[in-house]
């Protein structure tokens, strides 16, 4: 069975503020040009591995089987509602 | 409301291990290089069989929750088989077994209920003015609040076990108490609105003034019941 495409799950943990411009440009190339704790998915390849190696002190990397889109990641962050309607007023009282 | 459990179900599906590592996303994050260990892998989204628990008792980690309808952005994911609804409810930990009757006996109780992950410290008889307008409810509807992080009485407190924060990354995730242990009901009293507020937006030496109106609404709830269940009811 051929191996499925593996992905790097890259999370920005530390900012590139104060670091040479090259570093923040590499983060931008990876898609991590916004904020800490954002995550992106990239297919495993030597190119991406080299980019990660250049910013290895700033990111956390995991290897996973499936890449999530930004919309899916956002849905995962959505909180639980915390409430549900048990009885509607329109149903009236029982008994 | 129900899609969240589905997403968690998808997350948890592949891993038979206890879901410690699943909560929260930041768990296990590190700048130290490490080999890919099973515990560090975030659960991928695949066609799931079992479901994740969002709440953990003191020592137990478990899976529960019945299947939910799929919707939203995750509808394009591989179609779920019927979720495993026959999984038994998680067992209570020893400390819960011992002290739940004691907690129950000592009324009145307070609860820290979470609506959209925001905590509200409540007890029976409180009037709660929410910072948002709750849609699709009418005055007189009875609501059941099912997410709580703390339930307590004067001398006893029941909390959910939390995963240790990894690498000083506090993501603000809350862990919830098992919702079989308590009952919290509220009735919708009505909706209040703020006075009309006009925000003026302008710059210096600029005559044009943009005026933006806002009139926020707030749903008012009255907490009718905060009750701790006994062990017989729970099991």
mmCIF file of N, CA and C in Angstrom, chain A residues 6 9 11 13-14 36-37 41 56-66 68 71-73 75-90 93, chain B residues 1 4 7 11 14 25 29-31 34 36 40-42 45-46 54 73-74 77 114-117 134 136-137 139-147 167 169 176 185:
data_model
loop_
_atom_site.group_PDB
_atom_site.id
_atom_site.type_symbol
_atom_site.label_atom_id
_atom_site.label_comp_id
_atom_site.label_asym_id
_atom_site.label_seq_id
_atom_site.Cartn_x
_atom_site.Cartn_y
_atom_site.Cartn_z
ATOM 1 N N UNK A 6 1.952 12.708 3.784
ATOM 2 C CA UNK A 6 2.071 13.156 5.157
ATOM 3 C C UNK A 6 2.230 14.669 5.152
ATOM 4 N N UNK A 9 2.508 19.672 10.578
ATOM 5 C CA UNK A 9 1.608 20.598 11.249
ATOM 6 C C UNK A 9 2.494 21.580 11.999
ATOM 7 N N UNK A 11 3.216 25.041 14.036
ATOM 8 C CA UNK A 11 2.592 26.033 14.906
ATOM 9 C C UNK A 11 3.628 27.052 15.302
ATOM 10 N N UNK A 13 5.229 29.385 17.721
ATOM 11 C CA UNK A 13 5.228 29.556 19.165
ATOM 12 C C UNK A 13 5.893 30.858 19.593
ATOM 13 N N UNK A 14 6.882 31.271 18.868
ATOM 14 C CA UNK A 14 7.591 32.475 19.259
ATOM 15 C C UNK A 14 7.635 33.433 18.071
ATOM 16 N N UNK A 36 1.076 34.416 16.950
ATOM 17 C CA UNK A 36 1.512 33.227 17.658
ATOM 18 C C UNK A 36 0.369 32.234 17.782
ATOM 19 N N UNK A 37 0.782 30.960 17.853
ATOM 20 C CA UNK A 37 -0.151 29.845 18.057
ATOM 21 C C UNK A 37 -1.077 29.630 16.863
ATOM 22 N N UNK A 41 -0.581 23.795 7.685
ATOM 23 C CA UNK A 41 -0.221 22.455 7.239
ATOM 24 C C UNK A 41 0.523 22.555 5.927
ATOM 25 N N UNK A 56 13.510 26.778 13.252
ATOM 26 C CA UNK A 56 13.167 25.680 14.147
ATOM 27 C C UNK A 56 13.004 26.118 15.599
ATOM 28 N N UNK A 57 13.641 27.222 15.997
ATOM 29 C CA UNK A 57 13.506 27.638 17.386
ATOM 30 C C UNK A 57 12.188 28.337 17.664
ATOM 31 N N UNK A 58 11.462 28.652 16.614
ATOM 32 C CA UNK A 58 10.248 29.441 16.804
ATOM 33 C C UNK A 58 8.975 28.634 16.661
ATOM 34 N N UNK A 59 9.111 27.442 16.124
ATOM 35 C CA UNK A 59 7.906 26.696 15.777
ATOM 36 C C UNK A 59 7.895 25.335 16.441
ATOM 37 N N UNK A 60 6.694 24.797 16.493
ATOM 38 C CA UNK A 60 6.523 23.410 16.878
ATOM 39 C C UNK A 60 6.025 22.651 15.654
ATOM 40 N N UNK A 61 6.575 21.467 15.459
ATOM 41 C CA UNK A 61 6.239 20.714 14.257
ATOM 42 C C UNK A 61 5.782 19.317 14.635
ATOM 43 N N UNK A 62 4.720 18.895 13.983
ATOM 44 C CA UNK A 62 4.284 17.509 14.135
ATOM 45 C C UNK A 62 3.974 16.959 12.757
ATOM 46 N N UNK A 63 4.072 15.662 12.631
ATOM 47 C CA UNK A 63 3.815 15.047 11.331
ATOM 48 C C UNK A 63 2.485 14.309 11.411
ATOM 49 N N UNK A 64 1.590 14.652 10.532
ATOM 50 C CA UNK A 64 0.245 14.094 10.605
ATOM 51 C C UNK A 64 -0.169 13.590 9.226
ATOM 52 N N UNK A 65 -1.315 12.968 9.190
ATOM 53 C CA UNK A 65 -1.774 12.357 7.949
ATOM 54 C C UNK A 65 -2.733 13.224 7.169
ATOM 55 N N UNK A 66 -3.370 14.130 7.834
ATOM 56 C CA UNK A 66 -4.385 14.917 7.142
ATOM 57 C C UNK A 66 -4.218 16.391 7.442
ATOM 58 N N UNK A 68 -5.706 20.098 7.761
ATOM 59 C CA UNK A 68 -6.959 20.806 7.989
ATOM 60 C C UNK A 68 -6.894 22.173 7.333
ATOM 61 N N UNK A 71 -10.531 27.043 7.707
ATOM 62 C CA UNK A 71 -11.920 27.057 8.146
ATOM 63 C C UNK A 71 -12.197 25.926 9.131
ATOM 64 N N UNK A 72 -11.608 24.788 8.864
ATOM 65 C CA UNK A 72 -11.800 23.655 9.769
ATOM 66 C C UNK A 72 -11.149 23.924 11.117
ATOM 67 N N UNK A 73 -9.971 24.515 11.085
ATOM 68 C CA UNK A 73 -9.318 24.862 12.342
ATOM 69 C C UNK A 73 -10.169 25.838 13.132
ATOM 70 N N UNK A 75 -13.409 26.135 13.003
ATOM 71 C CA UNK A 75 -14.562 25.413 13.559
ATOM 72 C C UNK A 75 -14.183 24.645 14.808
ATOM 73 N N UNK A 76 -12.974 24.149 14.845
ATOM 74 C CA UNK A 76 -12.548 23.411 16.027
ATOM 75 C C UNK A 76 -12.399 24.321 17.234
ATOM 76 N N UNK A 77 -12.105 25.564 16.982
ATOM 77 C CA UNK A 77 -11.958 26.497 18.093
ATOM 78 C C UNK A 77 -13.312 27.004 18.589
ATOM 79 N N UNK A 78 -14.335 26.757 17.840
ATOM 80 C CA UNK A 78 -15.644 27.283 18.232
ATOM 81 C C UNK A 78 -16.090 26.650 19.544
ATOM 82 N N UNK A 79 -16.557 27.445 20.505
ATOM 83 C CA UNK A 79 -16.889 26.865 21.809
ATOM 84 C C UNK A 79 -18.234 26.149 21.808
ATOM 85 N N UNK A 80 -18.422 25.336 22.802
ATOM 86 C CA UNK A 80 -19.718 24.693 23.007
ATOM 87 C C UNK A 80 -20.752 25.735 23.371
ATOM 88 N N UNK A 81 -21.973 25.461 22.953
ATOM 89 C CA UNK A 81 -23.025 26.425 23.254
ATOM 90 C C UNK A 81 -23.258 26.515 24.760
ATOM 91 N N UNK A 82 -23.297 25.377 25.428
ATOM 92 C CA UNK A 82 -23.462 25.411 26.871
ATOM 93 C C UNK A 82 -24.894 25.428 27.340
ATOM 94 N N UNK A 83 -25.853 25.452 26.406
ATOM 95 C CA UNK A 83 -27.244 25.465 26.829
ATOM 96 C C UNK A 83 -28.087 24.848 25.728
ATOM 97 N N UNK A 84 -29.244 24.346 26.109
ATOM 98 C CA UNK A 84 -30.211 23.924 25.111
ATOM 99 C C UNK A 84 -31.601 24.141 25.685
ATOM 100 N N UNK A 85 -32.575 24.207 24.814
ATOM 101 C CA UNK A 85 -33.937 24.489 25.251
ATOM 102 C C UNK A 85 -34.570 23.185 25.679
ATOM 103 N N UNK A 86 -35.020 23.170 26.934
ATOM 104 C CA UNK A 86 -35.652 21.963 27.441
ATOM 105 C C UNK A 86 -37.130 21.964 27.155
ATOM 106 N N UNK A 87 -37.733 23.111 27.341
ATOM 107 C CA UNK A 87 -39.167 23.202 27.103
ATOM 108 C C UNK A 87 -39.493 24.602 26.627
ATOM 109 N N UNK A 88 -40.294 24.649 25.589
ATOM 110 C CA UNK A 88 -40.696 25.947 25.047
ATOM 111 C C UNK A 88 -41.896 26.469 25.796
ATOM 112 N N UNK A 89 -41.979 27.768 25.900
ATOM 113 C CA UNK A 89 -43.140 28.359 26.562
ATOM 114 C C UNK A 89 -44.405 28.047 25.789
ATOM 115 N N UNK A 90 -44.276 27.954 24.466
ATOM 116 C CA UNK A 90 -45.465 27.736 23.640
ATOM 117 C C UNK A 90 -46.094 26.378 23.895
ATOM 118 N N UNK A 93 -47.788 24.397 30.041
ATOM 119 C CA UNK A 93 -47.417 23.612 31.208
ATOM 120 C C UNK A 93 -48.100 22.249 31.155
ATOM 121 N N UNK B 1 -25.379 23.934 17.611
ATOM 122 C CA UNK B 1 -24.965 23.487 18.958
ATOM 123 C C UNK B 1 -24.324 22.114 18.862
ATOM 124 N N UNK B 4 -20.301 20.741 17.256
ATOM 125 C CA UNK B 4 -19.031 20.742 17.966
ATOM 126 C C UNK B 4 -18.677 19.345 18.420
ATOM 127 N N UNK B 7 -17.321 17.395 15.571
ATOM 128 C CA UNK B 7 -15.942 17.689 15.215
ATOM 129 C C UNK B 7 -15.003 16.998 16.171
ATOM 130 N N UNK B 11 -12.091 14.169 15.547
ATOM 131 C CA UNK B 11 -10.726 14.302 16.009
ATOM 132 C C UNK B 11 -10.267 13.055 16.723
ATOM 133 N N UNK B 14 -9.471 8.181 15.547
ATOM 134 C CA UNK B 14 -8.498 7.174 15.190
ATOM 135 C C UNK B 14 -7.768 6.601 16.373
ATOM 136 N N UNK B 25 -5.203 21.812 22.267
ATOM 137 C CA UNK B 25 -4.305 21.721 21.108
ATOM 138 C C UNK B 25 -2.873 21.982 21.491
ATOM 139 N N UNK B 29 3.000 20.843 22.786
ATOM 140 C CA UNK B 29 3.747 21.743 21.907
ATOM 141 C C UNK B 29 5.106 22.009 22.521
ATOM 142 N N UNK B 30 6.119 22.001 21.714
ATOM 143 C CA UNK B 30 7.447 22.250 22.263
ATOM 144 C C UNK B 30 8.349 22.692 21.151
ATOM 145 N N UNK B 31 9.327 23.513 21.496
ATOM 146 C CA UNK B 31 10.338 23.861 20.500
ATOM 147 C C UNK B 31 11.485 22.888 20.528
ATOM 148 N N UNK B 34 11.547 16.451 18.784
ATOM 149 C CA UNK B 34 11.201 15.155 19.339
ATOM 150 C C UNK B 34 10.716 14.269 18.218
ATOM 151 N N UNK B 36 8.323 11.711 16.356
ATOM 152 C CA UNK B 36 6.867 11.716 16.319
ATOM 153 C C UNK B 36 6.333 10.607 17.191
ATOM 154 N N UNK B 40 1.945 12.846 20.711
ATOM 155 C CA UNK B 40 2.071 14.218 20.250
ATOM 156 C C UNK B 40 1.271 14.492 19.006
ATOM 157 N N UNK B 41 0.780 13.457 18.380
ATOM 158 C CA UNK B 41 0.059 13.675 17.137
ATOM 159 C C UNK B 41 -1.329 14.197 17.428
ATOM 160 N N UNK B 42 -1.678 15.282 16.802
ATOM 161 C CA UNK B 42 -3.066 15.702 16.946
ATOM 162 C C UNK B 42 -3.942 14.738 16.178
ATOM 163 N N UNK B 45 -8.590 14.155 11.133
ATOM 164 C CA UNK B 45 -10.011 14.039 10.870
ATOM 165 C C UNK B 45 -10.227 12.902 9.895
ATOM 166 N N UNK B 46 -10.796 11.853 10.362
ATOM 167 C CA UNK B 46 -11.087 10.719 9.482
ATOM 168 C C UNK B 46 -12.474 10.245 9.830
ATOM 169 N N UNK B 54 -15.463 15.918 26.268
ATOM 170 C CA UNK B 54 -14.877 17.212 26.525
ATOM 171 C C UNK B 54 -14.601 17.381 27.992
ATOM 172 N N UNK B 73 -18.753 23.536 7.614
ATOM 173 C CA UNK B 73 -17.549 23.263 6.796
ATOM 174 C C UNK B 73 -17.086 21.832 6.864
ATOM 175 N N UNK B 74 -17.481 21.125 7.864
ATOM 176 C CA UNK B 74 -17.025 19.753 7.984
ATOM 177 C C UNK B 74 -17.900 18.789 7.201
ATOM 178 N N UNK B 77 -16.133 16.444 4.794
ATOM 179 C CA UNK B 77 -15.215 15.415 5.259
ATOM 180 C C UNK B 77 -15.805 14.040 4.995
ATOM 181 N N UNK B 114 -20.927 27.631 31.925
ATOM 182 C CA UNK B 114 -20.265 28.237 30.770
ATOM 183 C C UNK B 114 -21.228 28.300 29.606
ATOM 184 N N UNK B 115 -21.441 29.525 29.129
ATOM 185 C CA UNK B 115 -22.205 29.709 27.910
ATOM 186 C C UNK B 115 -21.224 30.221 26.871
ATOM 187 N N UNK B 116 -21.058 29.448 25.800
ATOM 188 C CA UNK B 116 -20.036 29.768 24.805
ATOM 189 C C UNK B 116 -18.676 29.950 25.465
ATOM 190 N N UNK B 117 -18.379 29.078 26.408
ATOM 191 C CA UNK B 117 -17.096 29.056 27.120
ATOM 192 C C UNK B 117 -16.865 30.251 28.047
ATOM 193 N N UNK B 134 -29.728 36.150 22.970
ATOM 194 C CA UNK B 134 -29.835 34.733 22.688
ATOM 195 C C UNK B 134 -30.929 34.553 21.636
ATOM 196 N N UNK B 136 -33.521 32.687 18.994
ATOM 197 C CA UNK B 136 -34.434 31.536 18.931
ATOM 198 C C UNK B 136 -34.983 31.113 20.275
ATOM 199 N N UNK B 137 -35.041 31.994 21.236
ATOM 200 C CA UNK B 137 -35.708 31.660 22.494
ATOM 201 C C UNK B 137 -36.762 32.718 22.763
ATOM 202 N N UNK B 139 -39.528 34.407 25.767
ATOM 203 C CA UNK B 139 -39.707 34.486 27.219
ATOM 204 C C UNK B 139 -40.578 33.333 27.701
ATOM 205 N N UNK B 140 -40.111 32.662 28.750
ATOM 206 C CA UNK B 140 -40.834 31.515 29.267
ATOM 207 C C UNK B 140 -40.220 30.190 28.900
ATOM 208 N N UNK B 141 -39.294 30.187 27.961
ATOM 209 C CA UNK B 141 -38.628 28.932 27.618
ATOM 210 C C UNK B 141 -37.735 28.496 28.772
ATOM 211 N N UNK B 142 -37.710 27.192 29.002
ATOM 212 C CA UNK B 142 -36.831 26.641 30.028
ATOM 213 C C UNK B 142 -35.554 26.171 29.341
ATOM 214 N N UNK B 143 -34.439 26.651 29.820
ATOM 215 C CA UNK B 143 -33.152 26.241 29.271
ATOM 216 C C UNK B 143 -32.444 25.335 30.255
ATOM 217 N N UNK B 144 -31.678 24.434 29.719
ATOM 218 C CA UNK B 144 -30.849 23.594 30.549
ATOM 219 C C UNK B 144 -29.398 23.960 30.251
ATOM 220 N N UNK B 145 -28.673 24.345 31.302
ATOM 221 C CA UNK B 145 -27.267 24.698 31.124
ATOM 222 C C UNK B 145 -26.454 23.455 31.416
ATOM 223 N N UNK B 146 -25.706 22.990 30.423
ATOM 224 C CA UNK B 146 -25.048 21.696 30.609
ATOM 225 C C UNK B 146 -23.531 21.756 30.628
ATOM 226 N N UNK B 147 -22.968 22.922 30.579
ATOM 227 C CA UNK B 147 -21.522 23.014 30.688
ATOM 228 C C UNK B 147 -21.160 23.762 31.952
ATOM 229 N N UNK B 167 4.211 23.889 28.147
ATOM 230 C CA UNK B 167 5.122 24.933 27.662
ATOM 231 C C UNK B 167 4.633 26.343 27.925
ATOM 232 N N UNK B 169 1.914 27.645 27.561
ATOM 233 C CA UNK B 169 0.977 28.148 26.568
ATOM 234 C C UNK B 169 -0.428 27.960 27.108
ATOM 235 N N UNK B 176 -14.700 20.638 31.547
ATOM 236 C CA UNK B 176 -16.022 20.669 32.153
ATOM 237 C C UNK B 176 -16.267 19.463 33.031
ATOM 238 N N UNK B 185 -31.117 24.613 35.600
ATOM 239 C CA UNK B 185 -32.170 25.099 34.709
ATOM 240 C C UNK B 185 -32.337 26.592 34.873
#
